[in-house]
Structure formats: structure tokens, C-alpha cells
């Protein structure tokens, strides 16, 4: 009869587990927030659109191939700014870095708690034949403006300078100093932003808030949540390019030897693809799940209220589906380039493959490279780092600065928008 007691004990444990899971899901409700009231903002919308259009029409294209850049376009862009935003130039101290890094200091009543509003004004090149409208024409149709840089990120560049220009015209003085930081080499990982950071450090300027691109207001982005979600990127994954090279004696394709360079590279590619990096819930992801999970359907609430139990489920779902969910919870590897011989009938003396890796906050370039080498485990494959950048620090969310951003989103999109932290992938 002892086995009946065992069955009974197991049944009680299972029942208790199910009960705990359900109770946690039932209590996993949205945290009540008092609706805010917002006053309307009066500004000249046509003037805003006009300045935005003029910025888009200038081809500030950054490219690692300098022959594809036009320095005169950058000069034209910088010469236009005092015309569009005269009050900014009259009232703010301007420092330049490497010609294309711009830093304006808008002096406030205090310098104790300064903020930085930042953006970049360079854009990637555009294949004009693939565009429905010319990418540098700023055509406006049906309430939409077309152009390279409209989203990434002349929209914020224009918004910052237009707003500051208007506020200065209105006689407004900020409580604390505000710096307007702009790079013209962001798309090629230039030194503009780095040198501005160096300037802040050397001058002991205690920045409390930095607001850059990162996140969006989107719908149907989270399981079981259909409404608009305002996602604030409070951290960004690291970035790394890795090369994989195989050398050989080459030869003619009519008499191939086993394991030619491209075959060896393909095996290495599959090994890395089939061994994902470790699952990890970073602070931004935990807070994202906790915030939006409370607004999800009950089935999903069961999962997000009990991550301690359903980690494996989320992990398998993420690996299978890929995309954003998978990118949120681990370091990801995407193979993007491969090169062999120049002839279709020639076995290459050297073949190279490149992967682009986005590094989770739990990892570093060093640990990532070590795991990749260990996974490939082939002395014939030479694996080297091309470039790397560590994951960013993770910003606080329990502070006035985060609350300001959250309030601003709701003031623009309405109290019904769900605002949550997010990990930029």
C-alpha cells in the first residue's frame, strides 16, 4: 500500500504547484497608474515640416568608402542649421568635434543635473532605383514624408533643435543645463560621439539623463497584447563582427579533394548555428515581461507570472521562432558574408566567412569569441575578431528621468499606451 501514499504525495505536490501557478497568474494584474492630464502644445506645424524637409533633401551620406561621401553636402547641412534654428545659435554655446560632431550647451538655471538630447544626422546610402519616391526629395503625400533619414534619425535631430529654438523664442529657461549632441558619423561608427563623451568626462559634467534613439511605439509586439506599447530602450546589446578563414592549396574544380575551404566553413557555420548562446533574462527584459505580461491574456499571464517555472518553454519558443523574442534573451549570431574564389571552376586558396554578433548583457566580446572557437573546434578554421563593442550599461527605471520620458510618451500618444523598458537588440 506504500505506493498509494507515494501517488497521493505526488498528486498533492502537483495540485499545490498548479494552485500556486494559477494564484500567481490571477494576481498578475496591471499596476494602477493615475491618469495624467496634459495641456496641448502650440507650435507652427508647417514650419516644423518645412525644416524637416530641408534637412532630408541634403545628402549627408556616411560610408566607409569615402568616394561615396560628398563633403560639400555636410558643409551645406551645417550652413543651413543657423538659418533654420537661429535662436539656438544665438543662445547656445557650440563646440565641434572632428568637424561633424556638434555639441550645443543650452544653459539652465543650474548645472547640477544636466541632460543630453542626442541624435545623428548622417544617413546610409540609398539605392534610388529601389525607392518609390526619390530618397532625398522629401516628397509629402497623404500625410507622409518620404526620404532617407526621416526615421533614422533626422526626425529627432529636427525635433530637438526645433523645440529648443521655439522655447528660447518663448523666453523659456530650463531648470538644468541641457546639451544637444549630434554626430555626423554614426552610421560608420565614427569618433564624434566618443569625443563628446570624452569632453564630458574631462570637464567633470555629471550627466543625469541621456535621451537618444532607441525603442518605438508599436502594436501587436508582445504575446497577448494588442494595444500600443511604448518601448524605451534602457540598454543596448553589444556588437561584434567575426571572421572565419580557411586556407588550402586550391586546385581545379574538376578534381576536388574532400573538405574544400567552403565545405569546412559551412560545417563551422552549422556548428555555431546549432549551438545557441545561453538563455538570459537581463534587467530590461525582466521589466519588459513584468510590465506587458500583466496586460496579456490569461494563458500568457500564467507563463510570465511564473518565469521560474516556464523559462524552458520561453527558451524553446524563442529558438524556434527566432526574431525579436530570441534576440531579447541571448547573444545572437547571424552569418552575413562568405567569399571564395573568383572563378566558378576554381577551388579557392582562401575562403572567408563573416558573422555579425549582437552581445547580450551577460556576455562580453572575449567570452563570445571563446565560445565560438570552442564550438567550431577545428584547427583549420582561423577565427578572429574584426571589431567589437561591449553591451551598454543598463539605465535605471526607478527614477525621475525615466518617469519624465514615460510621461512624455503618454502625453503624445495618450494614457492608454503601455510604456515598458526594452533591450535594444
PDB file of C-alpha atoms in Angstrom, residues 31-150:
ATOM      1  CA  UNK A  31      -0.246  48.178 -11.617  1.00  0.00           C
ATOM      2  CA  UNK A  32      -2.697  51.059 -11.361  1.00  0.00           C
ATOM      3  CA  UNK A  33      -1.410  54.423 -12.504  1.00  0.00           C
ATOM      4  CA  UNK A  34      -3.265  57.688 -12.027  1.00  0.00           C
ATOM      5  CA  UNK A  35      -4.144  59.060 -15.494  1.00  0.00           C
ATOM      6  CA  UNK A  36      -2.200  62.199 -16.304  1.00  0.00           C
ATOM      7  CA  UNK A  37      -3.659  65.337 -17.817  1.00  0.00           C
ATOM      8  CA  UNK A  38      -1.704  67.144 -20.493  1.00  0.00           C
ATOM      9  CA  UNK A  39      -2.043  70.616 -21.920  1.00  0.00           C
ATOM     10  CA  UNK A  40      -1.863  70.994 -25.685  1.00  0.00           C
ATOM     11  CA  UNK A  41       1.353  72.347 -27.173  1.00  0.00           C
ATOM     12  CA  UNK A  42       1.028  75.193 -29.624  1.00  0.00           C
ATOM     13  CA  UNK A  43       3.666  75.345 -32.365  1.00  0.00           C
ATOM     14  CA  UNK A  44       3.919  76.055 -36.078  1.00  0.00           C
ATOM     15  CA  UNK A  45       3.471  72.614 -37.594  1.00  0.00           C
ATOM     16  CA  UNK A  46       4.072  73.837 -41.144  1.00  0.00           C
ATOM     17  CA  UNK A  47       7.371  75.421 -40.131  1.00  0.00           C
ATOM     18  CA  UNK A  48       8.377  72.166 -38.440  1.00  0.00           C
ATOM     19  CA  UNK A  49       7.623  70.148 -41.583  1.00  0.00           C
ATOM     20  CA  UNK A  50       9.454  72.686 -43.739  1.00  0.00           C
ATOM     21  CA  UNK A  51      12.647  72.494 -41.671  1.00  0.00           C
ATOM     22  CA  UNK A  52      12.404  68.702 -41.587  1.00  0.00           C
ATOM     23  CA  UNK A  53      12.024  68.601 -45.381  1.00  0.00           C
ATOM     24  CA  UNK A  54      15.062  70.816 -45.933  1.00  0.00           C
ATOM     25  CA  UNK A  55      17.225  68.571 -43.739  1.00  0.00           C
ATOM     26  CA  UNK A  56      16.135  65.447 -45.627  1.00  0.00           C
ATOM     27  CA  UNK A  57      16.992  66.985 -49.000  1.00  0.00           C
ATOM     28  CA  UNK A  58      20.684  67.247 -48.122  1.00  0.00           C
ATOM     29  CA  UNK A  59      22.623  64.034 -48.852  1.00  0.00           C
ATOM     30  CA  UNK A  60      24.591  63.607 -45.639  1.00  0.00           C
ATOM     31  CA  UNK A  61      25.587  60.065 -46.607  1.00  0.00           C
ATOM     32  CA  UNK A  62      28.219  58.343 -44.468  1.00  0.00           C
ATOM     33  CA  UNK A  63      30.097  55.433 -45.994  1.00  0.00           C
ATOM     34  CA  UNK A  64      33.280  53.533 -45.223  1.00  0.00           C
ATOM     35  CA  UNK A  65      34.080  54.050 -48.920  1.00  0.00           C
ATOM     36  CA  UNK A  66      34.940  57.753 -48.818  1.00  0.00           C
ATOM     37  CA  UNK A  67      34.401  58.030 -52.585  1.00  0.00           C
ATOM     38  CA  UNK A  68      30.684  57.657 -51.892  1.00  0.00           C
ATOM     39  CA  UNK A  69      30.639  60.588 -49.457  1.00  0.00           C
ATOM     40  CA  UNK A  70      30.161  64.183 -50.529  1.00  0.00           C
ATOM     41  CA  UNK A  71      31.834  66.533 -48.064  1.00  0.00           C
ATOM     42  CA  UNK A  72      30.103  69.521 -49.648  1.00  0.00           C
ATOM     43  CA  UNK A  73      26.728  68.092 -48.601  1.00  0.00           C
ATOM     44  CA  UNK A  74      27.828  68.062 -44.957  1.00  0.00           C
ATOM     45  CA  UNK A  75      29.060  71.644 -45.272  1.00  0.00           C
ATOM     46  CA  UNK A  76      25.740  72.645 -46.842  1.00  0.00           C
ATOM     47  CA  UNK A  77      23.904  70.907 -43.988  1.00  0.00           C
ATOM     48  CA  UNK A  78      25.889  72.717 -41.293  1.00  0.00           C
ATOM     49  CA  UNK A  79      25.460  76.067 -43.043  1.00  0.00           C
ATOM     50  CA  UNK A  80      21.695  75.551 -43.129  1.00  0.00           C
ATOM     51  CA  UNK A  81      21.316  74.974 -39.385  1.00  0.00           C
ATOM     52  CA  UNK A  82      21.783  78.612 -38.235  1.00  0.00           C
ATOM     53  CA  UNK A  83      19.193  79.642 -40.846  1.00  0.00           C
ATOM     54  CA  UNK A  84      16.615  77.118 -39.633  1.00  0.00           C
ATOM     55  CA  UNK A  85      17.351  77.435 -35.908  1.00  0.00           C
ATOM     56  CA  UNK A  86      18.760  80.958 -35.327  1.00  0.00           C
ATOM     57  CA  UNK A  87      17.841  81.170 -31.621  1.00  0.00           C
ATOM     58  CA  UNK A  88      19.831  78.015 -30.886  1.00  0.00           C
ATOM     59  CA  UNK A  89      22.946  79.508 -32.463  1.00  0.00           C
ATOM     60  CA  UNK A  90      22.427  82.869 -30.777  1.00  0.00           C
ATOM     61  CA  UNK A  91      21.885  81.481 -27.271  1.00  0.00           C
ATOM     62  CA  UNK A  92      23.718  78.148 -27.071  1.00  0.00           C
ATOM     63  CA  UNK A  93      27.457  77.584 -26.893  1.00  0.00           C
ATOM     64  CA  UNK A  94      28.597  75.398 -29.808  1.00  0.00           C
ATOM     65  CA  UNK A  95      31.593  73.056 -29.710  1.00  0.00           C
ATOM     66  CA  UNK A  96      32.599  70.950 -32.725  1.00  0.00           C
ATOM     67  CA  UNK A  97      34.427  67.622 -32.772  1.00  0.00           C
ATOM     68  CA  UNK A  98      36.144  66.276 -35.891  1.00  0.00           C
ATOM     69  CA  UNK A  99      34.090  68.650 -37.984  1.00  0.00           C
ATOM     70  CA  UNK A 100      30.944  66.517 -37.876  1.00  0.00           C
ATOM     71  CA  UNK A 101      30.354  66.203 -34.128  1.00  0.00           C
ATOM     72  CA  UNK A 102      28.207  69.069 -32.835  1.00  0.00           C
ATOM     73  CA  UNK A 103      27.606  69.868 -29.161  1.00  0.00           C
ATOM     74  CA  UNK A 104      25.365  72.742 -28.077  1.00  0.00           C
ATOM     75  CA  UNK A 105      25.168  73.804 -24.443  1.00  0.00           C
ATOM     76  CA  UNK A 106      21.793  75.299 -23.533  1.00  0.00           C
ATOM     77  CA  UNK A 107      22.446  76.927 -20.175  1.00  0.00           C
ATOM     78  CA  UNK A 108      19.830  76.385 -17.496  1.00  0.00           C
ATOM     79  CA  UNK A 109      19.275  77.797 -14.032  1.00  0.00           C
ATOM     80  CA  UNK A 110      21.607  75.144 -12.586  1.00  0.00           C
ATOM     81  CA  UNK A 111      24.453  72.933 -13.773  1.00  0.00           C
ATOM     82  CA  UNK A 112      23.945  70.283 -11.071  1.00  0.00           C
ATOM     83  CA  UNK A 113      21.820  67.820 -13.049  1.00  0.00           C
ATOM     84  CA  UNK A 114      22.376  68.281 -16.801  1.00  0.00           C
ATOM     85  CA  UNK A 115      20.763  66.235 -19.545  1.00  0.00           C
ATOM     86  CA  UNK A 116      21.773  65.283 -23.078  1.00  0.00           C
ATOM     87  CA  UNK A 117      19.394  65.155 -26.035  1.00  0.00           C
ATOM     88  CA  UNK A 118      21.172  63.415 -28.870  1.00  0.00           C
ATOM     89  CA  UNK A 119      20.761  62.235 -32.421  1.00  0.00           C
ATOM     90  CA  UNK A 120      22.776  61.788 -35.605  1.00  0.00           C
ATOM     91  CA  UNK A 121      22.292  63.497 -38.923  1.00  0.00           C
ATOM     92  CA  UNK A 122      24.251  61.246 -41.266  1.00  0.00           C
ATOM     93  CA  UNK A 123      22.428  58.543 -43.228  1.00  0.00           C
ATOM     94  CA  UNK A 124      23.313  55.380 -45.095  1.00  0.00           C
ATOM     95  CA  UNK A 125      23.418  55.488 -48.880  1.00  0.00           C
ATOM     96  CA  UNK A 126      20.199  54.863 -50.787  1.00  0.00           C
ATOM     97  CA  UNK A 127      19.629  52.772 -53.899  1.00  0.00           C
ATOM     98  CA  UNK A 128      17.466  55.372 -55.596  1.00  0.00           C
ATOM     99  CA  UNK A 129      16.123  52.918 -58.196  1.00  0.00           C
ATOM    100  CA  UNK A 130      14.558  50.836 -55.406  1.00  0.00           C
ATOM    101  CA  UNK A 131      12.647  53.754 -53.889  1.00  0.00           C
ATOM    102  CA  UNK A 132       9.027  54.539 -54.799  1.00  0.00           C
ATOM    103  CA  UNK A 133       9.849  58.235 -54.342  1.00  0.00           C
ATOM    104  CA  UNK A 134      13.295  59.851 -54.676  1.00  0.00           C
ATOM    105  CA  UNK A 135      15.016  59.333 -51.289  1.00  0.00           C
ATOM    106  CA  UNK A 136      16.303  62.895 -50.988  1.00  0.00           C
ATOM    107  CA  UNK A 137      13.270  64.731 -52.317  1.00  0.00           C
ATOM    108  CA  UNK A 138      11.204  64.895 -49.088  1.00  0.00           C
ATOM    109  CA  UNK A 139       8.019  64.310 -51.094  1.00  0.00           C
ATOM    110  CA  UNK A 140       4.893  64.714 -48.952  1.00  0.00           C
ATOM    111  CA  UNK A 141       1.864  62.616 -49.909  1.00  0.00           C
ATOM    112  CA  UNK A 142      -1.161  61.508 -47.891  1.00  0.00           C
ATOM    113  CA  UNK A 143       0.280  62.883 -44.668  1.00  0.00           C
ATOM    114  CA  UNK A 144       3.564  61.025 -45.105  1.00  0.00           C
ATOM    115  CA  UNK A 145       7.020  62.367 -45.859  1.00  0.00           C
ATOM    116  CA  UNK A 146       9.412  60.284 -47.922  1.00  0.00           C
ATOM    117  CA  UNK A 147      13.171  60.305 -47.592  1.00  0.00           C
ATOM    118  CA  UNK A 148      16.345  58.704 -46.361  1.00  0.00           C
ATOM    119  CA  UNK A 149      16.867  59.764 -42.752  1.00  0.00           C
ATOM    120  CA  UNK A 150      13.219  60.517 -41.995  1.00  0.00           C
TER     121      UNK A 150
END
